[in-house]
Amino acid sequence: MVLLRIYDLSLELEQLVSGYTREQRDPFLAELQQLLDQREVLLKQLPASPTEAERELGKRVQAINRRIDEPLKRIKREIARDMNQFRQRKQTVNRYRNPYTGPTKDGMFLDKRE
């Protein structure tokens, strides 16, 4: 039964998300991607006309998805924030290494030719 496997994967996702730590981000993201890919394949195989039992199980899957959604959004914001901080650090280091590239703060023009 396809929906039962989707339900099991959703429970695995919920457990994975609840155990997230920033220190273990890379293995977490790899496992998260794998589970989401598996679930996506199964979602495409869902029957067009579900039975009553499948509808009930579908409601449980939707409830799990709602519980998973907010933590995943929080993790995504954390990753985006870290990427922005890295980008800013990189720009700061580049400005420090070569202060005469780009506009100056006081509007002074520096001729680079000698």
C-alpha atoms as a PDB file:
ATOM      1  CA  MET A   1       0.000   0.000   0.000  1.00  0.00           C
ATOM      2  CA  VAL A   2       1.570   3.227  -1.225  1.00  0.00           C
ATOM      3  CA  LEU A   3      -0.113   5.511   1.281  1.00  0.00           C
ATOM      4  CA  LEU A   4       1.088   3.414   4.200  1.00  0.00           C
ATOM      5  CA  ARG A   5       4.685   3.783   2.989  1.00  0.00           C
ATOM      6  CA  ILE A   6       4.147   7.566   2.651  1.00  0.00           C
ATOM      7  CA  TYR A   7       2.849   7.599   6.221  1.00  0.00           C
ATOM      8  CA  ASP A   8       5.932   5.709   7.440  1.00  0.00           C
ATOM      9  CA  LEU A   9       8.261   8.095   5.592  1.00  0.00           C
ATOM     10  CA  SER A  10       6.391  11.068   7.060  1.00  0.00           C
ATOM     11  CA  LEU A  11       6.918   9.676  10.555  1.00  0.00           C
ATOM     12  CA  GLU A  12      10.627   9.221   9.781  1.00  0.00           C
ATOM     13  CA  LEU A  13      10.781  12.839   8.581  1.00  0.00           C
ATOM     14  CA  GLU A  14       9.114  14.029  11.767  1.00  0.00           C
ATOM     15  CA  GLN A  15      11.632  12.139  13.904  1.00  0.00           C
ATOM     16  CA  LEU A  16      14.525  13.433  11.819  1.00  0.00           C
ATOM     17  CA  VAL A  17      13.377  17.055  12.062  1.00  0.00           C
ATOM     18  CA  SER A  18      12.777  16.818  15.793  1.00  0.00           C
ATOM     19  CA  GLY A  19      16.353  15.573  16.311  1.00  0.00           C
ATOM     20  CA  TYR A  20      18.002  18.343  14.250  1.00  0.00           C
ATOM     21  CA  THR A  21      21.156  19.905  15.620  1.00  0.00           C
ATOM     22  CA  ARG A  22      23.168  22.601  13.919  1.00  0.00           C
ATOM     23  CA  GLU A  23      26.418  20.687  14.463  1.00  0.00           C
ATOM     24  CA  GLN A  24      25.117  17.725  12.426  1.00  0.00           C
ATOM     25  CA  ARG A  25      23.636  19.811   9.596  1.00  0.00           C
ATOM     26  CA  ASP A  26      25.300  18.113   6.615  1.00  0.00           C
ATOM     27  CA  PRO A  27      24.266  14.520   7.477  1.00  0.00           C
ATOM     28  CA  PHE A  28      20.826  15.850   8.422  1.00  0.00           C
ATOM     29  CA  LEU A  29      20.378  17.547   5.045  1.00  0.00           C
ATOM     30  CA  ALA A  30      21.541  14.451   3.160  1.00  0.00           C
ATOM     31  CA  GLU A  31      19.090  12.209   4.981  1.00  0.00           C
ATOM     32  CA  LEU A  32      16.305  14.779   4.677  1.00  0.00           C
ATOM     33  CA  GLN A  33      16.806  15.012   0.921  1.00  0.00           C
ATOM     34  CA  GLN A  34      16.782  11.237   0.586  1.00  0.00           C
ATOM     35  CA  LEU A  35      13.525  10.856   2.535  1.00  0.00           C
ATOM     36  CA  LEU A  36      11.843  13.693   0.644  1.00  0.00           C
ATOM     37  CA  ASP A  37      12.872  12.193  -2.701  1.00  0.00           C
ATOM     38  CA  GLN A  38      11.499   8.788  -1.713  1.00  0.00           C
ATOM     39  CA  ARG A  39       8.244  10.337  -0.570  1.00  0.00           C
ATOM     40  CA  GLU A  40       7.919  12.392  -3.758  1.00  0.00           C
ATOM     41  CA  VAL A  41       8.194   9.246  -5.890  1.00  0.00           C
ATOM     42  CA  LEU A  42       5.497   7.562  -3.806  1.00  0.00           C
ATOM     43  CA  LEU A  43       3.219  10.608  -3.939  1.00  0.00           C
ATOM     44  CA  LYS A  44       3.184  10.340  -7.728  1.00  0.00           C
ATOM     45  CA  GLN A  45       1.943   6.755  -7.382  1.00  0.00           C
ATOM     46  CA  LEU A  46      -1.112   7.592  -5.265  1.00  0.00           C
ATOM     47  CA  PRO A  47      -4.394   6.209  -6.594  1.00  0.00           C
ATOM     48  CA  ALA A  48      -6.850   8.666  -8.134  1.00  0.00           C
ATOM     49  CA  SER A  49      -9.831   7.414  -6.108  1.00  0.00           C
ATOM     50  CA  PRO A  50      -8.815   6.570  -2.532  1.00  0.00           C
ATOM     51  CA  THR A  51     -10.824   4.315  -0.252  1.00  0.00           C
ATOM     52  CA  GLU A  52     -12.175   5.513   3.098  1.00  0.00           C
ATOM     53  CA  ALA A  53      -9.242   3.946   4.965  1.00  0.00           C
ATOM     54  CA  GLU A  54      -6.813   5.699   2.636  1.00  0.00           C
ATOM     55  CA  ARG A  55      -8.573   9.020   3.216  1.00  0.00           C
ATOM     56  CA  GLU A  56      -8.176   8.570   6.972  1.00  0.00           C
ATOM     57  CA  LEU A  57      -4.499   7.752   6.572  1.00  0.00           C
ATOM     58  CA  GLY A  58      -4.153  10.749   4.250  1.00  0.00           C
ATOM     59  CA  LYS A  59      -5.490  13.023   6.999  1.00  0.00           C
ATOM     60  CA  ARG A  60      -2.863  11.661   9.379  1.00  0.00           C
ATOM     61  CA  VAL A  61      -0.135  12.341   6.804  1.00  0.00           C
ATOM     62  CA  GLN A  62      -1.420  15.904   6.417  1.00  0.00           C
ATOM     63  CA  ALA A  63      -1.278  16.398  10.187  1.00  0.00           C
ATOM     64  CA  ILE A  64       2.322  15.177  10.239  1.00  0.00           C
ATOM     65  CA  ASN A  65       3.163  17.510   7.347  1.00  0.00           C
ATOM     66  CA  ARG A  66       1.791  20.481   9.312  1.00  0.00           C
ATOM     67  CA  ARG A  67       3.965  19.534  12.296  1.00  0.00           C
ATOM     68  CA  ILE A  68       7.044  19.183  10.079  1.00  0.00           C
ATOM     69  CA  ASP A  69       6.494  22.370   8.090  1.00  0.00           C
ATOM     70  CA  GLU A  70       7.430  24.988  10.712  1.00  0.00           C
ATOM     71  CA  PRO A  71      10.685  23.335  11.866  1.00  0.00           C
ATOM     72  CA  LEU A  72      11.754  22.922   8.229  1.00  0.00           C
ATOM     73  CA  LYS A  73      11.075  26.611   7.577  1.00  0.00           C
ATOM     74  CA  ARG A  74      13.116  27.510  10.661  1.00  0.00           C
ATOM     75  CA  ILE A  75      16.025  25.348   9.453  1.00  0.00           C
ATOM     76  CA  LYS A  76      15.818  26.945   6.001  1.00  0.00           C
ATOM     77  CA  ARG A  77      15.960  30.449   7.527  1.00  0.00           C
ATOM     78  CA  GLU A  78      18.964  29.405   9.623  1.00  0.00           C
ATOM     79  CA  ILE A  79      20.808  28.130   6.559  1.00  0.00           C
ATOM     80  CA  ALA A  80      19.983  31.298   4.586  1.00  0.00           C
ATOM     81  CA  ARG A  81      21.202  33.450   7.481  1.00  0.00           C
ATOM     82  CA  ASP A  82      24.466  31.487   7.660  1.00  0.00           C
ATOM     83  CA  MET A  83      24.965  31.863   3.905  1.00  0.00           C
ATOM     84  CA  ASN A  84      24.432  35.629   4.127  1.00  0.00           C
ATOM     85  CA  GLN A  85      26.877  35.916   7.006  1.00  0.00           C
ATOM     86  CA  PHE A  86      29.460  33.946   5.034  1.00  0.00           C
ATOM     87  CA  ARG A  87      28.949  36.174   1.987  1.00  0.00           C
ATOM     88  CA  GLN A  88      29.369  39.309   4.111  1.00  0.00           C
ATOM     89  CA  ARG A  89      32.525  37.940   5.742  1.00  0.00           C
ATOM     90  CA  LYS A  90      33.937  37.132   2.325  1.00  0.00           C
ATOM     91  CA  GLN A  91      33.248  40.679   1.092  1.00  0.00           C
ATOM     92  CA  THR A  92      34.823  42.174   4.209  1.00  0.00           C
ATOM     93  CA  VAL A  93      37.956  40.059   3.788  1.00  0.00           C
ATOM     94  CA  ASN A  94      38.198  41.035   0.108  1.00  0.00           C
ATOM     95  CA  ARG A  95      37.832  44.738   0.979  1.00  0.00           C
ATOM     96  CA  TYR A  96      40.507  44.417   3.620  1.00  0.00           C
ATOM     97  CA  ARG A  97      42.930  42.663   1.262  1.00  0.00           C
ATOM     98  CA  ASN A  98      42.405  45.136  -1.570  1.00  0.00           C
ATOM     99  CA  PRO A  99      40.925  48.390  -0.226  1.00  0.00           C
ATOM    100  CA  TYR A 100      41.264  50.324  -3.491  1.00  0.00           C
ATOM    101  CA  THR A 101      38.843  48.299  -5.584  1.00  0.00           C
ATOM    102  CA  GLY A 102      35.373  49.723  -5.721  1.00  0.00           C
ATOM    103  CA  PRO A 103      34.047  53.095  -4.655  1.00  0.00           C
ATOM    104  CA  THR A 104      35.694  54.939  -1.811  1.00  0.00           C
ATOM    105  CA  LYS A 105      33.703  56.225   1.134  1.00  0.00           C
ATOM    106  CA  ASP A 106      34.711  59.851   0.736  1.00  0.00           C
ATOM    107  CA  GLY A 107      34.234  60.013  -3.038  1.00  0.00           C
ATOM    108  CA  MET A 108      37.938  60.322  -3.736  1.00  0.00           C
ATOM    109  CA  PHE A 109      39.169  58.989  -7.072  1.00  0.00           C
ATOM    110  CA  LEU A 110      42.398  57.041  -7.097  1.00  0.00           C
ATOM    111  CA  ASP A 111      44.163  56.708 -10.442  1.00  0.00           C
ATOM    112  CA  LYS A 112      45.617  53.204 -10.708  1.00  0.00           C
ATOM    113  CA  ARG A 113      47.982  54.064 -13.573  1.00  0.00           C
ATOM    114  CA  GLU A 114      51.518  54.981 -12.735  1.00  0.00           C
END
